Coordinates of C-alpha atoms in Angstrom, one line a residue:
M606 CA 181.6 -109.8 -75.6
D607 CA 183.1 -109.8 -72.1
I608 CA 184.4 -106.4 -72.7
F609 CA 181.1 -105.2 -73.8
F610 CA 179.1 -106.7 -70.9
Q611 CA 181.7 -105.2 -68.4
Q612 CA 181.7 -101.8 -70.0
L613 CA 177.7 -102.1 -69.9
V614 CA 177.7 -102.6 -66.0
N615 CA 180.4 -99.9 -65.6
G616 CA 178.3 -97.5 -67.6
L617 CA 175.1 -98.1 -65.9
T618 CA 177.1 -97.4 -62.7
I619 CA 178.4 -94.1 -63.9
G620 CA 175.3 -93.3 -65.7
A621 CA 173.3 -93.7 -62.2
M622 CA 175.7 -91.0 -60.7
F623 CA 175.3 -88.6 -63.7
A624 CA 171.6 -89.0 -63.4
L625 CA 171.4 -88.2 -59.7
I626 CA 173.3 -85.1 -60.1
A627 CA 171.6 -84.2 -63.6
L628 CA 168.2 -84.2 -61.6
G629 CA 169.4 -81.2 -59.5
Y630 CA 170.2 -79.0 -62.6
T631 CA 166.9 -80.0 -64.4
M632 CA 164.6 -79.5 -61.6
V633 CA 166.0 -75.9 -60.8
Y634 CA 165.5 -75.0 -64.5
G635 CA 162.3 -76.7 -64.8
V636 CA 160.7 -74.0 -62.2
M637 CA 163.2 -71.1 -62.2
K638 CA 164.6 -71.2 -65.9
L639 CA 167.7 -70.9 -64.4
I640 CA 171.1 -73.2 -64.5
N641 CA 172.5 -73.4 -61.2
F642 CA 176.1 -73.5 -61.9
A643 CA 177.0 -73.9 -58.3
H644 CA 175.4 -77.3 -58.2
G645 CA 178.5 -79.3 -59.4
D646 CA 180.5 -77.7 -56.7
M647 CA 178.0 -78.8 -54.0
V648 CA 178.3 -82.2 -55.2
A649 CA 182.0 -82.0 -54.4
G650 CA 181.2 -80.4 -51.1
A651 CA 179.0 -83.3 -50.2
A652 CA 181.9 -85.7 -50.7
F653 CA 184.1 -83.8 -48.3
V654 CA 181.2 -83.3 -45.9
G655 CA 180.7 -87.0 -45.9
L656 CA 184.3 -87.6 -45.3
T657 CA 184.4 -85.1 -42.4
I658 CA 181.3 -86.7 -40.8
Y659 CA 183.0 -90.4 -41.2
T660 CA 186.3 -89.1 -39.5
H661 CA 185.3 -86.8 -36.8
I662 CA 181.7 -87.6 -35.9
M663 CA 181.1 -91.5 -36.6
G664 CA 184.7 -92.3 -35.3
E665 CA 185.5 -94.0 -38.4
A666 CA 182.8 -96.8 -37.8
A667 CA 181.9 -98.5 -40.9
S668 CA 178.6 -100.4 -40.0
L669 CA 175.6 -100.2 -42.1
L670 CA 174.0 -97.8 -39.6
A671 CA 177.0 -95.8 -39.8
V672 CA 177.0 -95.7 -43.4
I673 CA 173.3 -94.9 -43.6
A674 CA 173.8 -92.0 -41.1
I675 CA 176.7 -90.4 -43.2
F676 CA 174.4 -90.6 -46.2
L677 CA 171.4 -89.0 -44.3
L678 CA 173.5 -86.3 -42.4
T679 CA 175.4 -85.3 -45.6
A680 CA 172.0 -84.9 -47.6
A681 CA 170.6 -82.8 -44.6
V682 CA 174.0 -80.5 -44.6
V683 CA 174.1 -80.1 -48.5
A684 CA 170.1 -79.4 -48.5
F685 CA 170.5 -76.8 -45.9
L686 CA 173.3 -75.2 -48.0
G687 CA 171.0 -75.4 -50.9
I688 CA 168.6 -73.3 -49.3
L689 CA 171.2 -70.8 -48.3
L690 CA 172.2 -70.6 -51.7
E691 CA 168.9 -70.1 -53.1
R692 CA 168.1 -67.3 -50.6
A693 CA 171.4 -65.5 -50.7
A694 CA 172.3 -65.8 -54.6
Y695 CA 169.3 -66.4 -56.5
R696 CA 166.0 -65.0 -54.7
P697 CA 167.3 -61.3 -54.7
L698 CA 167.7 -61.6 -58.3
R699 CA 164.5 -63.5 -59.2
N700 CA 163.0 -60.5 -61.1
A701 CA 166.5 -59.3 -62.6
P702 CA 167.8 -59.9 -66.1
R703 CA 168.8 -63.5 -66.7
L704 CA 172.4 -62.5 -67.1
S705 CA 172.6 -61.2 -63.5
A706 CA 171.5 -64.5 -62.3
V707 CA 173.9 -66.3 -64.3
V708 CA 176.7 -64.1 -63.0
S709 CA 175.5 -64.8 -59.5
A710 CA 175.6 -68.5 -60.2
L711 CA 179.0 -68.6 -61.4
G712 CA 180.3 -66.5 -58.3
A713 CA 178.5 -68.9 -56.0
S714 CA 180.2 -71.7 -57.7
L715 CA 183.6 -70.2 -57.3
I716 CA 182.9 -69.4 -53.6
I717 CA 181.8 -72.8 -52.8
Q718 CA 184.8 -74.3 -54.6
N719 CA 187.5 -72.0 -53.0
G720 CA 185.6 -72.6 -49.6
I721 CA 186.2 -76.4 -49.9
M722 CA 190.0 -75.8 -51.0
L723 CA 190.3 -73.4 -47.7
V724 CA 188.6 -76.0 -45.3
W725 CA 190.1 -79.2 -46.6
G726 CA 193.1 -78.2 -48.8
P727 CA 194.0 -78.3 -52.4
Q728 CA 195.3 -81.9 -52.4
M729 CA 193.6 -85.1 -53.4
R730 CA 192.0 -86.7 -50.4
I731 CA 191.2 -90.5 -50.2
F732 CA 187.6 -91.4 -49.5
P733 CA 187.1 -93.8 -46.8
E734 CA 186.1 -97.6 -47.6
L735 CA 182.7 -97.5 -46.2
I736 CA 181.5 -100.4 -48.6
P737 CA 183.5 -103.8 -48.4
Q738 CA 185.5 -104.4 -51.7
V739 CA 183.4 -107.5 -52.6
S740 CA 182.6 -108.5 -56.1
W741 CA 181.0 -111.3 -57.8
E742 CA 181.9 -112.8 -61.4
F743 CA 179.0 -113.5 -63.8
G744 CA 180.2 -115.3 -67.0
G745 CA 183.5 -113.2 -67.0
V746 CA 181.8 -109.9 -66.1
I747 CA 182.8 -108.6 -62.5
V748 CA 180.1 -106.6 -60.7
S749 CA 181.2 -105.2 -57.3
L750 CA 179.0 -104.6 -54.2
I751 CA 179.4 -100.8 -54.6
Q752 CA 178.2 -100.9 -58.1
F753 CA 175.3 -103.0 -57.0
L754 CA 174.5 -100.4 -54.2
I755 CA 174.8 -97.1 -56.7
M756 CA 172.9 -98.7 -59.3
G757 CA 170.1 -99.9 -57.0
V758 CA 169.8 -97.0 -54.6
S759 CA 170.0 -94.6 -57.8
L760 CA 167.1 -96.5 -59.1
L761 CA 165.1 -96.3 -55.9
L762 CA 165.6 -92.5 -55.5
M763 CA 164.8 -91.8 -59.1
V764 CA 161.6 -93.8 -58.9
A765 CA 160.6 -92.2 -55.6
L766 CA 161.0 -88.8 -57.1
Y767 CA 159.1 -89.7 -60.1
L768 CA 156.3 -90.9 -58.0
F769 CA 156.7 -87.8 -55.6
I770 CA 156.4 -85.4 -58.5
E771 CA 153.6 -87.2 -60.4
K772 CA 151.4 -88.5 -57.3
T773 CA 151.4 -86.1 -54.6
R774 CA 149.9 -82.6 -54.1
M775 CA 153.4 -81.0 -53.8
G776 CA 154.5 -82.8 -56.9
A777 CA 151.4 -81.1 -58.6
A778 CA 152.3 -77.9 -57.1
I779 CA 155.8 -78.1 -58.6
R780 CA 154.4 -79.1 -62.0
A781 CA 152.1 -76.1 -62.0
A782 CA 155.0 -73.7 -60.9
S783 CA 157.2 -75.2 -63.8
I784 CA 154.5 -74.2 -66.4
D785 CA 153.7 -70.7 -65.1
Q786 CA 154.7 -69.2 -61.8
D787 CA 152.3 -66.4 -61.9
A788 CA 149.3 -68.6 -62.6
A789 CA 150.5 -70.9 -59.6
R790 CA 150.4 -67.9 -57.4
L791 CA 146.8 -67.2 -58.4
M792 CA 145.7 -70.7 -57.5
G793 CA 147.0 -70.2 -54.1
I794 CA 150.4 -71.8 -54.5
N795 CA 153.3 -70.6 -52.6
V796 CA 156.0 -70.5 -55.2
D797 CA 158.8 -69.3 -52.7
R798 CA 158.1 -72.6 -50.8
I799 CA 158.3 -74.9 -54.0
I800 CA 161.6 -73.3 -55.2
A801 CA 162.9 -74.1 -51.6
V802 CA 161.6 -77.6 -52.0
I803 CA 163.4 -78.1 -55.4
F804 CA 166.5 -76.9 -54.2
I805 CA 166.4 -79.2 -51.0
I806 CA 165.7 -82.2 -53.3
G807 CA 168.4 -81.4 -55.8
A808 CA 170.9 -80.7 -53.4
S809 CA 170.1 -83.9 -51.5
L810 CA 170.3 -86.1 -54.8
G811 CA 173.4 -84.4 -55.5
A812 CA 174.8 -85.2 -52.2
V813 CA 174.1 -88.7 -52.8
G814 CA 175.7 -88.6 -56.1
G815 CA 178.8 -87.0 -54.6
L816 CA 179.2 -89.6 -52.0
F817 CA 178.8 -92.3 -54.7
I818 CA 181.6 -90.6 -56.6
G819 CA 183.9 -90.6 -53.6
L820 CA 183.0 -94.5 -52.7
Y821 CA 183.3 -95.4 -56.4
Y822 CA 186.6 -93.6 -57.5
R823 CA 188.0 -93.3 -53.9
G824 CA 189.9 -90.0 -54.6
I825 CA 188.2 -86.5 -54.2
T826 CA 189.3 -83.0 -54.7
F827 CA 188.0 -79.5 -54.1
N828 CA 187.6 -78.9 -57.9
M829 CA 186.0 -82.0 -59.0
G830 CA 182.6 -80.6 -59.1
W831 CA 183.6 -78.7 -62.3
Q832 CA 184.0 -82.3 -64.1
Y833 CA 181.2 -84.1 -62.9
G834 CA 178.8 -81.1 -62.8
L835 CA 179.8 -80.5 -66.5
Y836 CA 178.9 -84.2 -67.4
A837 CA 175.6 -84.0 -65.3
F838 CA 174.7 -80.7 -67.1
V839 CA 175.4 -82.3 -70.5
A840 CA 173.2 -85.2 -69.4
A841 CA 170.4 -83.0 -68.6
I842 CA 170.5 -81.1 -71.8
M843 CA 170.7 -84.4 -73.8
G844 CA 167.6 -85.5 -72.0
G845 CA 165.8 -82.4 -72.2
I846 CA 166.6 -79.8 -69.7
G847 CA 163.6 -79.1 -67.2
N848 CA 162.3 -82.8 -67.9
I849 CA 162.9 -85.1 -65.0
P850 CA 162.7 -88.5 -66.9
G851 CA 165.0 -86.7 -69.6
A852 CA 167.6 -86.1 -66.9
M853 CA 167.6 -89.7 -65.8
L854 CA 167.7 -91.0 -69.3
G855 CA 170.3 -88.6 -70.3
G856 CA 172.5 -89.8 -67.3
I857 CA 172.4 -93.1 -68.2
I858 CA 173.1 -92.6 -71.9
L859 CA 175.9 -90.4 -71.1
G860 CA 177.4 -93.0 -68.6
L861 CA 177.1 -95.9 -71.2
F862 CA 178.6 -93.6 -73.9
N863 CA 181.6 -92.9 -71.8
A864 CA 182.2 -96.4 -70.6
F865 CA 182.1 -97.7 -74.1
I866 CA 184.5 -94.9 -75.5
A867 CA 186.8 -95.8 -72.6
G868 CA 186.6 -99.6 -73.3
Y869 CA 186.9 -99.4 -77.0
V870 CA 188.8 -96.2 -78.1
S871 CA 190.4 -94.4 -74.9
S872 CA 189.4 -92.5 -71.8
T873 CA 191.3 -89.5 -73.1
W874 CA 188.7 -89.0 -75.9
A875 CA 185.8 -89.4 -73.5
D876 CA 185.3 -85.7 -73.2
A877 CA 185.6 -84.9 -76.9
F878 CA 183.2 -87.6 -77.9
T879 CA 180.7 -86.8 -75.2
F880 CA 180.4 -83.2 -76.6
I881 CA 180.3 -84.6 -80.2
L882 CA 177.1 -86.9 -78.9
L883 CA 175.6 -83.7 -77.4
I884 CA 176.0 -81.8 -80.7
V885 CA 174.5 -84.6 -82.7
I886 CA 171.4 -85.2 -80.3
L887 CA 170.7 -81.3 -80.3
I888 CA 170.8 -81.2 -84.2
V889 CA 168.2 -84.0 -84.2
R890 CA 166.3 -83.0 -81.4
P891 CA 167.1 -79.5 -80.4
T892 CA 165.0 -79.6 -77.2
G893 CA 166.8 -83.0 -76.1
I894 CA 165.6 -86.4 -76.2
L895 CA 162.4 -86.1 -74.1
G896 CA 162.3 -82.3 -74.1
E897 CA 159.1 -80.5 -75.6
R898 CA 159.0 -77.1 -77.4
V899 CA 157.3 -74.5 -75.1
A900 CA 155.8 -71.3 -76.1
E901 CA 157.2 -68.5 -74.0
K902 CA 155.2 -65.6 -72.8
V903 CA 156.1 -62.0 -74.2

């Protein structure tokens, strides 16, 4: 039983990171009906930006205020890059065939990935120990401070996002644009502004997820965005792409599934079992766990 509860804690931690990153995919798809394949690479870039801010700007200070500042500055930088990405790679192709936007997204992904490699190098970098290595034991289950923080902060961010989408005027505008952009424009909604907002939010949440990955695993590489981006993309599909609560649920389910496969089978089988789970879910629920069938305009 100790193994079960230990893997439960590990799975919730990993799932929280997957959920944060998955929200970036699902928010962009919800409004633009586009998969932002560059999102995972921006997550990787966030980890390196955070490393640079810590090393060259904060002077390697690890106080609570410094850690908060690193998160805020990194989120701001990546959000700005998200806006640039939308304006340069996606906005010019908004009315083009979908294949053109997909190719543009893949090209942007390669540009970001190679940009990270050119700036920070191809070798693995060790992420700084911003959070003290403190842990507690509860009945044989070890929970670290970083796990508490990842789960707690992720929960707060996800609740805040849900309330923002459901309870604010901007959130109502985002929901309207996700249903029908043309109708939203007729209602006086600035759709370009809405798209900019979702890129800012998605990139910021991805930045937090990237920093959490660095803090949790300690090693970061220029191409790690492919791995974590793929997991988050799978989580978004599992939950129902375009559905915000679905992305959260999909991330948690995928994190738990990976942790239990690693604990009871082998971590080398995690990828294979992940896609088996995805196939099973899509056979039972083609639109994802919380996804709904939507009639498209013709």
